[in-house]
mmCIF file of C-alpha atoms in Angstrom:
data_model
loop_
_atom_site.group_PDB
_atom_site.id
_atom_site.type_symbol
_atom_site.label_atom_id
_atom_site.label_comp_id
_atom_site.label_asym_id
_atom_site.label_seq_id
_atom_site.Cartn_x
_atom_site.Cartn_y
_atom_site.Cartn_z
ATOM 1 C CA MET P 1 13.291 15.698 -24.002
ATOM 2 C CA SER P 2 16.579 14.471 -22.421
ATOM 3 C CA ILE P 3 17.074 12.737 -18.702
ATOM 4 C CA LYS P 4 18.683 15.521 -17.773
ATOM 5 C CA ALA P 5 15.816 17.620 -18.156
ATOM 6 C CA ASN P 6 13.255 15.403 -16.942
ATOM 7 C CA ARG P 7 15.170 15.150 -13.952
ATOM 8 C CA SER P 8 14.795 19.375 -13.882
ATOM 9 C CA ILE P 9 11.542 19.169 -14.043
ATOM 10 C CA VAL P 10 10.369 16.466 -11.370
ATOM 11 C CA SER P 11 12.862 18.170 -8.865
ATOM 12 C CA THR P 12 11.363 21.315 -9.598
ATOM 13 C CA LEU P 13 7.977 20.641 -9.043
ATOM 14 C CA GLY P 14 8.263 17.422 -7.123
ATOM 15 C CA ILE P 15 10.158 19.505 -4.236
ATOM 16 C CA PRO P 16 7.450 21.930 -3.571
ATOM 17 C CA ALA P 17 4.789 20.424 -3.504
ATOM 18 C CA ILE P 18 6.323 17.485 -1.194
ATOM 19 C CA LEU P 19 6.693 21.001 1.357
ATOM 20 C CA LEU P 20 3.274 21.827 0.574
ATOM 21 C CA PHE P 21 1.979 18.538 1.547
ATOM 22 C CA ILE P 22 3.946 18.830 4.882
ATOM 23 C CA TRP P 23 3.044 22.281 5.313
ATOM 24 C CA LEU P 24 -0.407 21.243 4.776
ATOM 25 C CA GLY P 25 -0.638 18.479 7.035
ATOM 26 C CA GLY P 26 -3.902 16.225 8.271
ATOM 27 C CA ILE P 27 -5.993 14.857 5.774
ATOM 28 C CA TRP P 28 -3.376 15.696 3.027
ATOM 29 C CA PHE P 29 -0.432 14.621 3.942
ATOM 30 C CA ALA P 30 -2.042 11.257 4.925
ATOM 31 C CA PHE P 31 -3.269 10.886 1.428
ATOM 32 C CA PHE P 32 0.178 12.169 0.184
ATOM 33 C CA ILE P 33 1.685 9.258 2.089
ATOM 34 C CA LEU P 34 -0.721 6.984 1.122
ATOM 35 C CA ALA P 35 -0.298 7.533 -2.031
ATOM 36 C CA VAL P 36 3.812 6.939 -1.697
ATOM 37 C CA MET P 37 2.996 3.625 0.184
ATOM 38 C CA VAL P 38 1.173 2.159 -2.387
ATOM 39 C CA LEU P 39 3.047 3.322 -5.487
ATOM 40 C CA ALA P 40 6.325 1.792 -4.175
ATOM 41 C CA LEU P 41 4.875 -1.281 -2.599
ATOM 42 C CA TYR P 42 3.361 -2.161 -6.238
ATOM 43 C CA GLU P 43 7.043 -0.543 -7.393
ATOM 44 C CA PHE P 44 8.343 -3.722 -5.006
ATOM 45 C CA TYR P 45 6.238 -5.710 -6.010
ATOM 46 C CA GLN P 46 6.769 -5.444 -10.023
ATOM 47 C CA ILE P 47 10.938 -5.655 -8.822
ATOM 48 C CA ALA P 48 9.645 -9.554 -7.471
ATOM 49 C CA LYS P 49 7.906 -10.448 -10.381
ATOM 50 C CA LEU P 50 11.201 -10.887 -12.051
ATOM 51 C CA LYS P 51 12.648 -13.399 -10.084
ATOM 52 C CA ASN P 52 9.475 -15.251 -11.090
ATOM 53 C CA THR P 53 7.200 -14.872 -7.532
ATOM 54 C CA TYR P 54 3.779 -13.396 -7.674
ATOM 55 C CA PRO P 55 2.234 -11.439 -4.996
ATOM 56 C CA ILE P 56 -0.700 -10.703 -3.590
ATOM 57 C CA ILE P 57 -0.639 -7.168 -4.818
ATOM 58 C CA TRP P 58 -4.402 -5.967 -4.183
ATOM 59 C CA ILE P 59 -3.671 -7.455 -0.296
ATOM 60 C CA GLY P 60 -0.564 -5.692 -0.123
ATOM 61 C CA LEU P 61 -2.545 -2.907 -1.001
ATOM 62 C CA LEU P 62 -4.892 -3.015 1.262
ATOM 63 C CA ALA P 63 -2.766 -3.744 3.611
ATOM 64 C CA SER P 64 -1.441 -0.079 2.910
ATOM 65 C CA LEU P 65 -4.885 1.783 3.190
ATOM 66 C CA VAL P 66 -5.063 -0.124 6.794
ATOM 67 C CA ILE P 67 -1.777 1.147 8.069
ATOM 68 C CA ALA P 68 -2.105 4.820 7.108
ATOM 69 C CA TYR P 69 -5.488 4.552 8.737
ATOM 70 C CA PHE P 70 -3.726 3.427 11.909
ATOM 71 C CA TYR P 71 -1.066 6.274 11.538
ATOM 72 C CA TYR P 72 -3.730 8.664 10.980
ATOM 73 C CA TYR P 73 -6.138 7.880 13.924
ATOM 74 C CA LYS P 74 -3.296 6.182 16.084
ATOM 75 C CA PRO P 75 -4.090 7.489 18.889
ATOM 76 C CA THR P 76 -7.863 6.700 19.400
ATOM 77 C CA ILE P 77 -7.353 3.172 18.185
ATOM 78 C CA ASN P 78 -6.851 0.380 20.908
ATOM 79 C CA LEU P 79 -4.004 -1.497 19.579
ATOM 80 C CA ILE P 80 -5.494 -5.544 19.661
ATOM 81 C CA TYR P 81 -7.804 -4.117 17.315
ATOM 82 C CA PHE P 82 -5.326 -2.863 14.963
ATOM 83 C CA TYR P 83 -3.068 -6.374 15.937
ATOM 84 C CA SER P 84 -7.029 -8.596 14.513
ATOM 85 C CA ILE P 85 -6.302 -6.644 11.156
ATOM 86 C CA ILE P 86 -2.670 -7.193 10.529
ATOM 87 C CA VAL P 87 -3.355 -11.252 11.726
ATOM 88 C CA ALA P 88 -6.404 -11.000 9.856
ATOM 89 C CA LEU P 89 -4.559 -9.744 6.535
ATOM 90 C CA ILE P 90 -2.020 -12.242 7.208
ATOM 91 C CA MET P 91 -4.218 -15.241 7.161
ATOM 92 C CA LEU P 92 -5.925 -13.633 4.479
ATOM 93 C CA VAL P 93 -2.535 -14.319 2.524
ATOM 94 C CA LEU P 94 -2.250 -17.779 3.338
ATOM 95 C CA PHE P 95 -5.528 -18.639 2.561
ATOM 96 C CA VAL P 96 -5.507 -16.629 -1.191
ATOM 97 C CA GLU P 97 -2.081 -18.483 -1.834
ATOM 98 C CA LEU P 98 -3.534 -21.663 -0.675
ATOM 99 C CA PHE P 99 -6.314 -21.333 -3.917
ATOM 100 C CA ARG P 100 -4.668 -19.273 -6.800
ATOM 101 C CA ASN P 101 -2.732 -22.203 -7.997
ATOM 102 C CA LYS P 102 0.587 -19.708 -8.420
ATOM 103 C CA PRO P 103 4.309 -21.341 -8.865
ATOM 104 C CA ASN P 104 6.537 -20.848 -6.217
ATOM 105 C CA PRO P 105 3.782 -20.200 -3.487
ATOM 106 C CA THR P 106 6.340 -19.748 -0.296
ATOM 107 C CA GLU P 107 8.129 -17.216 -2.121
ATOM 108 C CA ASN P 108 4.784 -15.739 -2.844
ATOM 109 C CA ILE P 109 3.504 -15.631 0.969
ATOM 110 C CA GLY P 110 6.979 -14.032 2.026
ATOM 111 C CA ILE P 111 6.989 -11.422 -0.915
ATOM 112 C CA THR P 112 3.573 -10.233 -0.288
ATOM 113 C CA ILE P 113 4.325 -9.901 3.704
ATOM 114 C CA GLY P 114 7.733 -9.075 3.682
ATOM 115 C CA GLY P 115 6.665 -5.545 1.029
ATOM 116 C CA ILE P 116 4.063 -5.131 3.538
ATOM 117 C CA LEU P 117 6.528 -4.666 6.651
ATOM 118 C CA TYR P 118 9.054 -3.251 4.609
ATOM 119 C CA ILE P 119 7.055 -0.315 2.489
ATOM 120 C CA PRO P 120 3.450 0.668 4.723
ATOM 121 C CA LEU P 121 4.560 0.254 7.693
ATOM 122 C CA LEU P 122 7.482 1.426 7.737
ATOM 123 C CA VAL P 123 6.998 4.515 5.539
ATOM 124 C CA GLY P 124 3.343 5.333 6.928
ATOM 125 C CA ALA P 125 5.434 6.057 10.573
ATOM 126 C CA LEU P 126 5.844 9.783 8.269
ATOM 127 C CA ILE P 127 2.140 10.451 8.582
ATOM 128 C CA GLY P 128 2.228 9.315 12.866
ATOM 129 C CA ILE P 129 5.145 12.528 12.994
ATOM 130 C CA ARG P 130 3.536 14.395 11.136
ATOM 131 C CA ASN P 131 0.690 14.298 13.585
ATOM 132 C CA PHE P 132 3.354 14.392 16.085
ATOM 133 C CA ASP P 133 3.991 18.328 14.464
ATOM 134 C CA SER P 134 0.472 18.972 14.634
ATOM 135 C CA VAL P 135 -0.024 18.553 18.671
ATOM 136 C CA ASN P 136 2.941 20.253 19.321
ATOM 137 C CA GLY P 137 3.309 22.982 17.074
ATOM 138 C CA THR P 138 7.052 21.537 15.839
ATOM 139 C CA HIS P 139 8.325 20.674 12.072
ATOM 140 C CA PHE P 140 10.047 17.592 12.850
ATOM 141 C CA THR P 141 8.222 16.851 9.238
ATOM 142 C CA PHE P 142 10.153 19.209 7.265
ATOM 143 C CA ALA P 143 13.265 18.090 9.604
ATOM 144 C CA LEU P 144 13.410 14.839 8.296
ATOM 145 C CA PHE P 145 12.356 15.251 5.054
ATOM 146 C CA ILE P 146 15.440 18.571 4.669
ATOM 147 C CA SER P 147 18.172 15.868 6.369
ATOM 148 C CA ILE P 148 17.180 13.378 4.291
ATOM 149 C CA TRP P 149 17.870 15.809 0.773
ATOM 150 C CA ILE P 150 21.197 17.203 1.966
ATOM 151 C CA CYS P 151 22.708 14.234 3.637
ATOM 152 C CA ASP P 152 22.171 12.835 0.016
ATOM 153 C CA SER P 153 23.278 15.765 -1.986
ATOM 154 C CA ALA P 154 26.148 16.254 -0.297
ATOM 155 C CA ALA P 155 27.102 12.523 -0.300
ATOM 156 C CA TYR P 156 26.880 12.522 -4.122
ATOM 157 C CA ILE P 157 28.598 16.014 -4.322
ATOM 158 C CA ALA P 158 31.625 14.672 -1.641
ATOM 159 C CA GLY P 159 31.078 11.234 -3.791
ATOM 160 C CA LYS P 160 31.662 12.494 -7.475
ATOM 161 C CA LYS P 161 34.568 14.894 -6.448
ATOM 162 C CA PHE P 162 36.810 13.462 -3.310
ATOM 163 C CA GLY P 163 35.457 9.905 -3.791
ATOM 164 C CA LYS P 164 37.238 6.803 -4.277
ATOM 165 C CA LYS P 165 37.111 3.759 -2.152
ATOM 166 C CA LYS P 166 33.762 2.305 -2.581
ATOM 167 C CA ILE P 167 31.657 1.958 0.705
ATOM 168 C CA TYR P 168 29.635 -1.573 -0.149
ATOM 169 C CA PRO P 169 30.670 -2.527 -4.213
ATOM 170 C CA ARG P 170 28.668 -5.505 -4.642
ATOM 171 C CA VAL P 171 25.298 -3.919 -3.360
ATOM 172 C CA SER P 172 25.926 0.138 -4.889
ATOM 173 C CA PRO P 173 29.267 0.160 -7.038
ATOM 174 C CA ASN P 174 28.907 4.420 -6.565
ATOM 175 C CA LYS P 175 28.595 5.242 -3.327
ATOM 176 C CA THR P 176 32.007 5.631 -1.346
ATOM 177 C CA VAL P 177 33.402 6.161 1.847
ATOM 178 C CA VAL P 178 33.304 10.030 1.672
ATOM 179 C CA GLY P 179 30.114 10.352 0.383
ATOM 180 C CA SER P 180 28.798 8.459 2.652
ATOM 181 C CA VAL P 181 30.938 10.433 6.142
ATOM 182 C CA ALA P 182 30.519 14.015 4.279
ATOM 183 C CA GLY P 183 26.594 12.711 3.860
ATOM 184 C CA LEU P 184 26.274 11.902 8.045
ATOM 185 C CA ILE P 185 28.433 15.091 8.214
ATOM 186 C CA PHE P 186 26.172 17.057 6.550
ATOM 187 C CA ALA P 187 23.189 16.141 8.010
ATOM 188 C CA PHE P 188 24.427 16.164 11.819
ATOM 189 C CA ILE P 189 25.175 20.203 10.327
ATOM 190 C CA THR P 190 21.570 20.521 9.559
ATOM 191 C CA TYR P 191 19.826 19.956 12.480
ATOM 192 C CA ILE P 192 22.178 21.815 14.482
ATOM 193 C CA VAL P 193 21.317 24.784 12.548
ATOM 194 C CA MET P 194 17.745 23.669 12.620
ATOM 195 C CA ASP P 195 17.919 23.841 15.979
ATOM 196 C CA LYS P 196 19.740 26.970 16.486
ATOM 197 C CA ILE P 197 18.158 28.448 14.247
ATOM 198 C CA GLY P 198 14.588 27.137 16.197
ATOM 199 C CA PHE P 199 13.519 26.013 13.168
ATOM 200 C CA ILE P 200 11.850 22.535 14.794
ATOM 201 C CA ARG P 201 10.642 24.108 17.652
ATOM 202 C CA PHE P 202 11.438 21.822 20.235
ATOM 203 C CA ASP P 203 14.739 22.577 22.017
ATOM 204 C CA LEU P 204 16.717 19.557 21.351
ATOM 205 C CA ASP P 205 20.383 18.764 23.384
ATOM 206 C CA ILE P 206 23.034 17.899 21.302
ATOM 207 C CA LEU P 207 22.565 13.727 22.125
ATOM 208 C CA GLN P 208 18.835 14.678 21.000
ATOM 209 C CA ILE P 209 20.694 16.209 17.892
ATOM 210 C CA THR P 210 22.939 13.433 17.180
ATOM 211 C CA ILE P 211 20.773 10.841 17.336
ATOM 212 C CA LEU P 212 18.615 12.191 14.679
ATOM 213 C CA ALA P 213 21.615 12.923 12.435
ATOM 214 C CA VAL P 214 22.842 9.281 12.632
ATOM 215 C CA ILE P 215 18.965 8.583 11.686
ATOM 216 C CA SER P 216 19.145 10.823 8.752
ATOM 217 C CA GLY P 217 22.844 10.295 7.639
ATOM 218 C CA VAL P 218 23.634 6.601 9.231
ATOM 219 C CA PHE P 219 20.221 4.612 8.684
ATOM 220 C CA GLY P 220 18.507 7.076 5.414
ATOM 221 C CA GLN P 221 21.176 5.510 3.165
ATOM 222 C CA ALA P 222 20.985 2.488 4.704
ATOM 223 C CA GLY P 223 17.376 2.619 3.253
ATOM 224 C CA ASP P 224 19.240 3.271 0.244
ATOM 225 C CA PHE P 225 21.668 0.324 0.242
ATOM 226 C CA VAL P 226 18.771 -2.122 0.766
ATOM 227 C CA GLU P 227 16.844 -0.820 -2.352
ATOM 228 C CA SER P 228 20.032 -1.473 -4.588
ATOM 229 C CA LEU P 229 20.026 -4.491 -2.981
ATOM 230 C CA PHE P 230 16.526 -5.536 -4.017
ATOM 231 C CA LYS P 231 17.305 -3.660 -7.771
ATOM 232 C CA ARG P 232 20.506 -5.240 -7.977
ATOM 233 C CA ASP P 233 19.396 -9.152 -7.011
ATOM 234 C CA ALA P 234 16.300 -8.664 -9.675
ATOM 235 C CA ASN P 235 18.830 -6.821 -12.456
ATOM 236 C CA VAL P 236 17.338 -3.437 -12.997
ATOM 237 C CA LYS P 237 18.962 0.089 -12.003
ATOM 238 C CA ASP P 238 15.411 2.060 -11.076
ATOM 239 C CA SER P 239 12.004 0.739 -9.613
ATOM 240 C CA GLY P 240 9.813 2.483 -12.116
ATOM 241 C CA VAL P 241 9.869 5.399 -14.531
ATOM 242 C CA LEU P 242 6.850 7.488 -13.026
ATOM 243 C CA LEU P 243 9.700 10.258 -12.108
ATOM 244 C CA LEU P 244 10.829 10.537 -15.345
ATOM 245 C CA GLY P 245 14.488 10.814 -15.225
ATOM 246 C CA HIS P 246 14.686 9.804 -11.347
ATOM 247 C CA GLY P 247 13.095 6.444 -11.319
ATOM 248 C CA GLY P 248 10.746 5.395 -9.233
ATOM 249 C CA VAL P 249 8.792 6.407 -6.823
ATOM 250 C CA LEU P 250 10.692 3.799 -4.376
ATOM 251 C CA ASP P 251 14.292 4.886 -5.641
ATOM 252 C CA ARG P 252 12.823 8.937 -4.622
ATOM 253 C CA PHE P 253 11.901 7.546 -0.693
ATOM 254 C CA ASP P 254 14.134 4.787 -0.398
ATOM 255 C CA SER P 255 15.817 6.594 2.691
ATOM 256 C CA LEU P 256 12.607 7.590 4.035
ATOM 257 C CA ILE P 257 11.409 4.186 5.070
ATOM 258 C CA ILE P 258 13.803 3.683 7.215
ATOM 259 C CA ALA P 259 15.004 6.730 8.923
ATOM 260 C CA SER P 260 10.862 7.860 9.648
ATOM 261 C CA PRO P 261 9.658 5.371 11.865
ATOM 262 C CA LEU P 262 13.680 5.396 13.640
ATOM 263 C CA VAL P 263 12.518 9.284 14.255
ATOM 264 C CA TYR P 264 8.879 8.211 14.750
ATOM 265 C CA ILE P 265 9.923 6.012 18.092
ATOM 266 C CA PHE P 266 12.261 8.759 19.028
ATOM 267 C CA LEU P 267 9.211 10.813 19.171
ATOM 268 C CA ASN P 268 7.288 8.386 21.250
ATOM 269 C CA LEU P 269 10.513 7.599 23.548
ATOM 270 C CA TYR P 270 11.417 10.956 24.134
ATOM 271 C CA TYR P 271 8.225 12.805 24.370
#
């Protein structure tokens, strides 16, 4: 089967599945995001191993479970308990590395902890956003995913058709200035439309719409660049092969890794 056919199958099945999990919410969405966290973190560690480092994978996966639990039960958990668990996990990384006799211990510790901070801690915010929706009857989770998808599609189409000047060729040689600007513009339009038709179910003023559009259209694209930086450093094209022609889980959620915690902060600051 061709790569194009594989991509079509994954898109046809994957997008409705993601929308279904968002609609279900609750523990179903939390388990879905936990699976994303675990798979994306595992892919990140596999990329890091190509640079002759040896991250402690099982601790990273354990930390993913702890962080997902925190985001899901955050309203009833005292922050000191969460802080204590994180400190314990960091100490565990240090002590395990001390006795496991692997080369490059400094890099191993940094990659293990860095991976936890980069993926579970950030993308786990989607669980918190979905719980906010459940409590307040809003659709910010749907809005975030839709705006990211439209931004990515607009950036790809405009960049391929009209783009000439590269925006950051050292990290991502195919992305153009025109494509990135188009992505931001369409992210803004998407939020305007969703607000006007009442889809988000929350009255947003123009400043709030602009903030959300910048999160999706600027920081979402930045998430793509960050992941590209890691892959380019390890000289790999995709983070994995799980999603057939779409690469790995990390490839599909890289924009949300940066955008989701910012939306989570936005919701907690404004509401």
